[in-house]
Coordinates of C-alpha atoms and ligand atoms in Angstrom, one line a residue:
M1 CA 2.3 20.7 -6.0
C2 CA 4.5 23.7 -6.8
G3 CA 7.2 24.6 -9.3
I4 CA 8.5 22.6 -12.2
N5 CA 8.8 18.8 -12.0
M6 CA 12.2 18.2 -10.4
G7 CA 13.1 14.7 -11.7
G8 CA 11.5 11.4 -11.5
T9 CA 8.7 9.4 -10.0
V10 CA 8.3 8.2 -6.5
V11 CA 5.8 5.4 -5.7
I12 CA 4.5 5.4 -2.2
K13 CA 2.3 2.9 -0.4
W14 CA 0.0 4.3 2.3
G15 CA -0.5 1.2 4.4
G16 CA -4.1 0.2 5.3
G17 CA -3.2 -0.2 8.9
L18 CA -1.8 3.4 8.8
I19 CA -4.8 5.2 7.3
T20 CA -7.6 3.2 9.0
F21 CA -8.2 1.8 12.5
K22 CA -7.7 -1.9 11.6
D23 CA -9.9 -3.5 14.2
Q24 CA -12.9 -1.2 13.8
L25 CA -14.9 -1.8 10.6
C26 CA -14.7 1.1 8.1
T27 CA -13.1 3.7 10.3
V28 CA -10.5 6.1 8.9
N29 CA -7.6 7.8 10.7
Q30 CA -8.3 11.2 9.2
E31 CA -5.4 12.9 11.0
V32 CA -2.9 10.5 9.4
I33 CA -4.5 10.8 6.0
D34 CA -4.3 14.6 6.2
E35 CA -0.7 14.4 7.3
L36 CA 0.2 12.1 4.4
A37 CA -1.7 14.2 1.9
E38 CA 0.0 17.4 3.2
A39 CA 3.4 15.7 2.9
C40 CA 2.6 14.6 -0.6
S41 CA 1.7 18.2 -1.5
K42 CA 5.2 19.4 -0.6
T43 CA 7.2 17.6 -3.3
D44 CA 7.9 18.3 -6.9
K45 CA 8.3 14.6 -7.6
R46 CA 5.7 12.9 -9.7
L47 CA 3.9 10.6 -7.3
V48 CA 2.0 7.3 -7.6
I49 CA 0.1 6.7 -4.4
V50 CA -1.1 3.1 -3.7
H51 CA -3.2 2.8 -0.6
G52 CA -4.1 -0.3 1.4
A53 CA -7.5 -1.5 2.6
G54 CA -7.2 -1.7 6.4
S55 CA -10.7 -2.1 8.0
F56 CA -12.4 -1.1 4.7
G57 CA -11.3 -4.3 3.1
H58 CA -9.8 -7.1 5.1
M59 CA -12.6 -7.8 7.6
K60 CA -15.4 -8.4 5.2
A61 CA -13.0 -10.1 2.7
K62 CA -11.9 -12.4 5.5
K63 CA -15.5 -13.2 6.6
F64 CA -16.6 -14.1 3.1
R65 CA -13.3 -15.7 2.0
L66 CA -13.0 -13.5 -1.0
A67 CA -9.2 -14.1 -1.4
E68 CA -10.0 -17.7 -2.2
G69 CA -12.4 -16.8 -5.0
R70 CA -15.8 -18.4 -5.7
I71 CA -16.7 -21.0 -3.0
D72 CA -19.8 -23.1 -3.6
G73 CA -22.5 -22.7 -1.0
L74 CA -21.2 -19.3 0.3
S75 CA -23.1 -16.3 -0.8
Q76 CA -20.3 -14.0 -1.7
D77 CA -21.7 -11.7 -4.4
E78 CA -23.0 -9.1 -2.0
A79 CA -19.6 -9.1 -0.1
V80 CA -17.7 -8.6 -3.4
E81 CA -19.8 -5.5 -4.1
D82 CA -19.7 -4.3 -0.5
V83 CA -15.9 -4.5 -0.3
R84 CA -15.6 -2.6 -3.6
T85 CA -18.0 0.0 -2.4
D86 CA -16.2 0.3 0.9
M87 CA -12.8 0.7 -0.9
L88 CA -14.3 3.5 -3.0
K89 CA -15.4 5.2 0.2
L90 CA -11.9 4.9 1.7
N91 CA -10.4 6.1 -1.6
K92 CA -12.7 9.2 -1.4
Y93 CA -11.3 10.1 2.0
V94 CA -7.9 9.9 0.4
M95 CA -8.8 11.9 -2.7
D96 CA -10.7 14.6 -0.6
S97 CA -7.7 15.1 1.6
L98 CA -5.3 15.3 -1.4
A99 CA -7.7 17.9 -2.9
K100 CA -7.7 19.8 0.4
F101 CA -4.0 20.2 0.2
G102 CA -4.1 21.3 -3.5
V103 CA -2.8 18.1 -5.0
S104 CA -4.1 17.3 -8.5
A105 CA -4.8 13.6 -8.3
K106 CA -6.8 11.0 -10.2
S107 CA -7.9 7.7 -8.9
Y108 CA -8.1 4.4 -10.9
P109 CA -10.1 1.7 -9.0
P110 CA -8.3 -1.6 -9.9
H111 CA -11.5 -3.6 -10.3
E112 CA -12.0 -1.4 -13.5
W113 CA -8.7 -2.1 -15.1
A114 CA -6.9 -5.1 -13.4
R115 CA -7.6 -8.8 -13.6
G116 CA -6.0 -11.5 -11.5
T117 CA -4.1 -11.4 -8.3
G118 CA -0.5 -11.5 -7.2
P119 CA 2.4 -9.7 -8.9
K120 CA 1.5 -10.9 -12.3
F121 CA -2.0 -9.5 -12.5
K122 CA -3.1 -8.4 -16.0
G123 CA -4.0 -4.8 -17.1
D124 CA -2.3 -1.7 -18.3
L125 CA -1.1 0.4 -15.4
P126 CA -3.0 3.7 -15.5
V127 CA -1.0 6.9 -15.1
F128 CA -2.2 10.4 -14.6
D129 CA -0.4 13.6 -15.5
G130 CA -0.4 14.6 -11.9
V131 CA -0.6 12.2 -8.9
T132 CA -1.9 8.7 -9.7
V133 CA -3.9 7.0 -7.0
V134 CA -4.7 3.2 -6.9
F135 CA -5.5 0.8 -4.1
G136 CA -5.9 -2.8 -3.0
D137 CA -9.2 -4.1 -4.4
V138 CA -11.4 -7.1 -5.2
V139 CA -10.7 -7.8 -8.9
E140 CA -12.0 -10.3 -11.4
D141 CA -9.9 -13.5 -11.9
D142 CA -9.8 -16.0 -14.8
E143 CA -9.4 -19.0 -12.5
Q144 CA -11.3 -18.3 -9.4
E145 CA -13.8 -15.7 -10.7
F146 CA -12.6 -13.0 -8.3
G147 CA -9.8 -12.4 -5.8
I148 CA -8.0 -9.8 -3.7
L149 CA -5.3 -7.8 -5.4
S150 CA -3.0 -6.3 -2.7
G151 CA -1.6 -2.8 -3.0
D152 CA 1.8 -4.4 -2.3
D153 CA 1.6 -6.2 -5.7
I154 CA 0.4 -3.1 -7.4
I155 CA 3.3 -1.0 -6.0
L156 CA 5.7 -3.6 -7.3
R157 CA 4.4 -3.3 -10.8
Y158 CA 4.4 0.5 -10.8
A159 CA 7.9 0.7 -9.3
T160 CA 9.4 -1.7 -11.8
E161 CA 7.4 -0.7 -15.0
L162 CA 7.2 3.1 -15.0
P163 CA 10.3 4.4 -16.8
D164 CA 11.6 7.0 -14.4
V165 CA 11.0 5.7 -10.9
E166 CA 13.5 7.0 -8.3
R167 CA 12.3 5.0 -5.3
A168 CA 9.5 3.2 -3.6
V169 CA 8.4 4.2 -0.1
F170 CA 6.3 1.9 2.1
A171 CA 4.7 4.1 4.8
I172 CA 3.3 1.8 7.6
G173 CA 1.6 2.3 10.9
G174 CA 2.8 1.9 14.4
V175 CA 6.4 0.9 13.7
D176 CA 9.6 2.6 12.4
G177 CA 10.3 -0.1 9.9
I178 CA 11.0 -3.8 9.9
L179 CA 11.7 -4.9 13.5
R180 CA 13.7 -8.0 14.6
V181 CA 10.8 -9.0 16.9
P182 CA 7.1 -8.2 17.0
P183 CA 6.4 -4.5 18.0
A184 CA 5.1 -5.4 21.5
R185 CA 8.5 -6.9 22.4
A186 CA 10.7 -4.5 20.5
T187 CA 13.1 -1.8 21.8
P188 CA 14.5 1.0 19.6
D189 CA 17.5 -1.3 19.0
D190 CA 15.3 -3.8 17.2
L191 CA 14.8 -1.7 14.1
I192 CA 16.5 -3.3 11.1
E193 CA 18.1 -0.4 9.2
V194 CA 19.1 -2.4 6.2
W195 CA 17.1 -5.6 5.4
H196 CA 17.7 -8.2 2.7
P197 CA 15.9 -11.5 2.2
E198 CA 18.5 -13.6 3.9
L199 CA 18.0 -11.7 7.1
E200 CA 15.3 -13.3 9.3
F201 CA 12.9 -11.4 11.4
E202 CA 9.9 -12.4 13.5
G203 CA 7.2 -10.5 11.6
E204 CA 3.8 -10.2 13.1
H205 CA 1.0 -10.9 10.8
A206 CA -2.6 -10.4 11.9
S207 CA -3.8 -13.4 9.9
D208 CA -7.1 -13.3 11.8
I209 CA -7.8 -9.9 10.3
D210 CA -5.6 -9.7 7.1
V211 CA -6.3 -11.4 3.9
T212 CA -3.1 -10.3 2.3
G213 CA 0.5 -10.7 3.5
G214 CA 1.3 -8.0 6.2
I215 CA 4.9 -7.0 6.7
G216 CA 6.2 -10.2 5.1
L217 CA 4.6 -9.3 1.8
K218 CA 5.9 -5.7 2.0
A219 CA 9.4 -7.0 2.6
A220 CA 9.2 -9.5 -0.2
R221 CA 7.8 -7.1 -2.7
G222 CA 10.3 -4.5 -1.5
A223 CA 13.2 -6.9 -2.3
E224 CA 11.8 -7.5 -5.8
I225 CA 11.6 -3.8 -6.4
S226 CA 15.1 -3.3 -5.1
S227 CA 16.5 -6.1 -7.4
A228 CA 15.2 -4.0 -10.3
G229 CA 17.6 -1.3 -9.2
I230 CA 15.1 0.9 -7.4
D231 CA 15.7 2.2 -3.9
V232 CA 13.2 1.0 -1.3
I233 CA 12.5 2.3 2.1
L234 CA 10.0 1.3 4.8
I235 CA 9.1 4.1 7.2
N236 CA 6.8 5.1 10.0
G237 CA 4.0 6.9 8.2
E238 CA 2.8 8.6 11.4
R239 CA 5.9 10.9 11.2
P240 CA 5.2 13.4 8.4
G241 CA 8.8 14.7 8.4
R242 CA 10.0 11.2 7.6
V243 CA 7.5 10.8 4.9
I244 CA 8.6 14.0 3.2
D245 CA 12.3 13.1 3.6
A246 CA 11.7 9.6 2.3
I247 CA 10.0 10.9 -0.8
E248 CA 12.9 13.3 -1.4
G249 CA 15.4 10.6 -0.9
K250 CA 17.0 12.1 2.2
S251 CA 18.4 10.0 4.9
V252 CA 15.6 9.0 7.3
I253 CA 14.9 6.6 10.1
G254 CA 13.4 3.4 8.7
T255 CA 14.4 0.2 6.9
R256 CA 16.2 0.3 3.6
I257 CA 15.5 -2.9 1.6
I258 CA 18.2 -4.3 -0.6
S259 CA 17.7 -7.3 -2.8
G260 CA 20.6 -9.5 -1.8
N261 CA 23.2 -10.1 0.9
C262 CA 25.8 -7.8 -0.6
Ligands
LIG301 O1 -4.3 -3.8 2.1 C1 -6.1 -5.5 0.2 O2 -5.1 -4.6 -0.1 P1 -3.8 -4.4 0.8 C2 -7.4 -5.2 -0.5 O3 -2.9 -3.4 0.1 C3 -8.6 -5.7 0.1 O4 -3.1 -5.7 1.0 C4 -9.9 -5.3 -0.6 C5 -8.7 -6.4 1.2

């Protein structure tokens, strides 16, 4: 980070499918992590980075049904600890990369401060006087003992509760934004440049792998952020130039999310 702080806060989600290889257990895409970290080192905005889980979280959470909480007859305790440990490992790749590019950042593992799942989880949002880093995690839950708190719910809370948020950026993998049809069938014309909740799209959700909501959850949380008056954009996180431009609020290829059909 260089220079004086030029204005407000930008919250950015690094999608789990962007920073890991989603179908190979606990494998990181180091190149993408480094590009994102470098992009984040180039801004004077105050950043909150929320990263997803990808193959460090979803596979084991799915196998042991951790999103459903305690299930009698299933030995889940080890899996709860394993997924937390795996998420800390993924977070270390992120933190090491940020440090490599000179970013002063501090990480706050949600299982230490958040309780409950979904957008109404409890806990004071930690903020660092530099770059704040948090991530999707296995957290304690009053009703079901534990559950999965998605980074998409965390970003909603940061974007709407910090006082000076300028925009929320969702950096995702493999696509330029929200597409009208699943990526395998899409042409460049299928990118939805402005999306609002009344506009239907055929989102692909790998529910065989993912325990949280995929693109649909990002779109829904994006619309909630936008209805609080905060700009929201979904971009292809594999294009560092777009990541930088999105953070700075410049015009960029992607999907802007607005809250209503107006
Ligand atoms: O990838 C999920 O977070 P997300 C967290 O941000 C775990 O939805 C541990 C699967």
